[in-house]
Amino acid sequence: MIDVCMILEGTYPYVAGGVSTWVHQLISSMKDLKFGIVYIAPNSDPTRTMKYELPHQVLFMKEIYLHDYDLDLHRLRKGGKKDYALLKNYYQKVLSGKADEFESFLQLFQGDQRCFDLKTLFSSHEAWEILTHFYKAFGDGVSFLDFFWTWRGTHLPIFQILQTELPRAKIYHAISTGYAGLVATMGKILHQGLFFLTEHGIYTHERLLEISQADWIYEQEKKHFRAERDLSFFKKWWIGMFQAMSRLAYQYSDKIVTLYEGNRLRQALEGAPLNKISIIPNGINPKEYQSIQREKKLIPQIGLVGRVVGIKDIRTFVQAAKRVINTGKEASFYIIGPTDEEEDYFEECQTMVEELKLEEFITFTGRVDVKDYYKFLDLVVLTSLSEAQPYVILEANCVGIPVVASDVGACREMLEGTEMADKRLGASGLVTEVSNPESTAQAILKLLNDPSLYQSMSEAGKERVVRYYNQDDLLGRYLNLYEQNL
């Protein structure tokens, strides 16, 4: 039996990024523990390549594909009236915001009592009766055809997971709620393991942002990108499903770790018991960045470090750059990160650069070693719509580069401090309004035009990272957490 089974949705080891970097650091630092990985992806992809070399202590890796369905009929006991009644009753509880009786529900898909598979649930008369019952009760006048396909689209991935065989482990460590949290809950119930949950960002909040903008979910009225109350029936359905999975994970988890106080409070509001939650921030190895030799350019060099995707709100950075240039300030701007994840969004950003006539001022670097840019950048900017605790702030501050960041996630805490001793170090950057190019531009200009402020923020950042965000200290807290429970 392995010690820790890491459960990851769409991140390590196939996708580079902050969460994946953290997972790799965590596993690599614990050489005496035996790890396994369950990786959750939408579909199998033979062209997918690992972005990280798995440490030797990873003994196996299992992949779950949410949309690669096996609809062949398996040898199952025939579901009776009690089984379908349990299925219907569990739905009633989920719709009322409860997660009771999940153990009994799970037995319908696992072990000797298993009586449901994908084909049974999507072709039996009894399942159809349950579907039509809930349409009459909750359909709210929408088309039954749309109701059916949304039910199918939301439930197929869940049923795919419920019938998956999981490896035995002492600890199931999910790095989000959602599908990963569902898998960890199953591991706890089926194999009597412990369930640890780490949330970098709040899963339901991130899904809300995605679903608000999604054009693949049918809706009868005009699309919005506003508050949840403005979402269409089917978008609310998707959000409700993810919220239900989060409640389940919070209920069954033994330990919950988050990155900062704001996340802790939001988790509590969404149903996580406060006595389960502890805070362990991300960290970096200061020596790795302190060794970077700085180079001074003739004009200010400003970089956004991040993937070119919608949630990073690259368009706000481009518009802020235009405002800075319009003041007569000479500067070069860089968008430093991969451009192949959301190609349509990348094209939109390129078009905006051209329309604003910024081609000679803004460079898309693509995937590069960001340390080469930390050598000469004067400012690092983040304009994200959502963040947890971005490594970029730690890296830039450690080098001595002040950061301008939107007021999301832990950005304010990281730049202004948390406890009093931390706050006394002074700010190491400026916090701006979300999706506000003018606020971002003014913060950039303030730092470029005030050498004394710039220098004080540069020194504060270097000291803060060493004192409060040392990777070895923070990973040691996870090692203690594991060892106390193994």
Tab-separated table of N, CA and C in Angstrom, residues 6 34 49 76 117 128 155 158 163 178 192 249 254 260 281 283 297 310 312 318 326-327 340 366 370 388 398 465:
chain	number	residue	atom	x	y	z
A	6	MET	N	-1.928	11.189	-4.546
A	6	MET	CA	-2.260	12.552	-4.961
A	6	MET	C	-3.318	12.489	-6.062
A	34	LYS	N	6.020	6.867	-0.035
A	34	LYS	CA	5.632	6.253	-1.304
A	34	LYS	C	4.370	6.951	-1.820
A	49	THR	N	2.089	15.105	-23.387
A	49	THR	CA	3.412	14.794	-22.840
A	49	THR	C	3.548	15.385	-21.443
A	76	LEU	N	-23.752	-7.276	-13.856
A	76	LEU	CA	-24.173	-6.623	-12.623
A	76	LEU	C	-25.392	-7.346	-12.078
A	117	ASP	N	-24.318	0.822	-13.969
A	117	ASP	CA	-23.209	1.293	-14.779
A	117	ASP	C	-23.771	2.341	-15.728
A	128	TRP	N	-35.204	6.527	-16.434
A	128	TRP	CA	-36.006	7.503	-17.184
A	128	TRP	C	-37.118	8.077	-16.304
A	155	HIS	N	-23.915	14.415	-15.734
A	155	HIS	CA	-23.865	13.172	-14.969
A	155	HIS	C	-22.903	12.120	-15.515
A	158	ILE	N	-19.560	12.157	-13.714
A	158	ILE	CA	-19.679	11.715	-12.319
A	158	ILE	C	-19.837	10.200	-12.250
A	163	GLN	N	-17.725	4.527	-10.963
A	163	GLN	CA	-17.475	3.119	-11.266
A	163	GLN	C	-15.987	2.810	-11.428
A	178	GLY	N	-14.382	19.391	-6.440
A	178	GLY	CA	-14.788	18.956	-7.770
A	178	GLY	C	-14.589	17.466	-7.974
A	192	GLN	N	-10.881	2.951	3.478
A	192	GLN	CA	-10.663	3.417	4.850
A	192	GLN	C	-9.383	4.246	4.989
A	249	ALA	N	-16.932	17.033	-0.496
A	249	ALA	CA	-15.512	16.970	-0.141
A	249	ALA	C	-15.260	17.593	1.223
A	254	ASP	N	-10.711	14.906	6.122
A	254	ASP	CA	-10.211	14.887	7.499
A	254	ASP	C	-9.400	16.138	7.806
A	260	TYR	N	-4.380	30.982	2.321
A	260	TYR	CA	-4.425	32.283	2.988
A	260	TYR	C	-5.786	32.464	3.655
A	281	PRO	N	0.891	28.538	3.338
A	281	PRO	CA	1.081	29.224	2.056
A	281	PRO	C	2.078	28.505	1.158
A	283	GLY	N	5.549	28.459	-1.133
A	283	GLY	CA	6.866	29.028	-0.898
A	283	GLY	C	7.791	28.753	-2.066
A	297	LYS	N	18.259	48.252	-18.106
A	297	LYS	CA	18.038	48.690	-19.479
A	297	LYS	C	17.870	50.211	-19.523
A	310	GLY	N	-7.927	33.555	-20.638
A	310	GLY	CA	-8.897	34.564	-20.226
A	310	GLY	C	-8.839	34.932	-18.760
A	312	LYS	N	-6.446	35.223	-16.848
A	312	LYS	CA	-5.330	36.125	-16.548
A	312	LYS	C	-5.612	37.551	-17.028
A	318	VAL	N	-2.874	44.893	-21.680
A	318	VAL	CA	-2.623	45.572	-22.954
A	318	VAL	C	-3.186	46.991	-22.921
A	326	ASN	N	0.595	56.447	-23.689
A	326	ASN	CA	-0.067	57.712	-24.030
A	326	ASN	C	0.382	58.871	-23.154
A	327	THR	N	0.943	58.589	-21.977
A	327	THR	CA	1.448	59.669	-21.110
A	327	THR	C	2.793	60.189	-21.586
A	340	ASP	N	-0.518	28.749	-26.186
A	340	ASP	CA	-1.218	27.692	-26.921
A	340	ASP	C	-2.371	27.052	-26.163
A	366	GLY	N	5.885	33.787	-25.586
A	366	GLY	CA	5.636	32.356	-25.592
A	366	GLY	C	6.271	31.700	-24.378
A	370	VAL	N	11.410	32.114	-17.351
A	370	VAL	CA	11.110	33.457	-16.855
A	370	VAL	C	12.294	34.062	-16.109
A	388	ALA	N	-4.925	32.333	-6.657
A	388	ALA	CA	-4.851	31.829	-5.288
A	388	ALA	C	-3.711	32.567	-4.607
A	398	CYS	N	11.425	38.270	-4.608
A	398	CYS	CA	12.696	37.715	-4.141
A	398	CYS	C	13.874	38.294	-4.923
A	465	VAL	N	9.943	37.523	1.454
A	465	VAL	CA	10.011	36.161	0.913
A	465	VAL	C	10.897	35.278	1.780
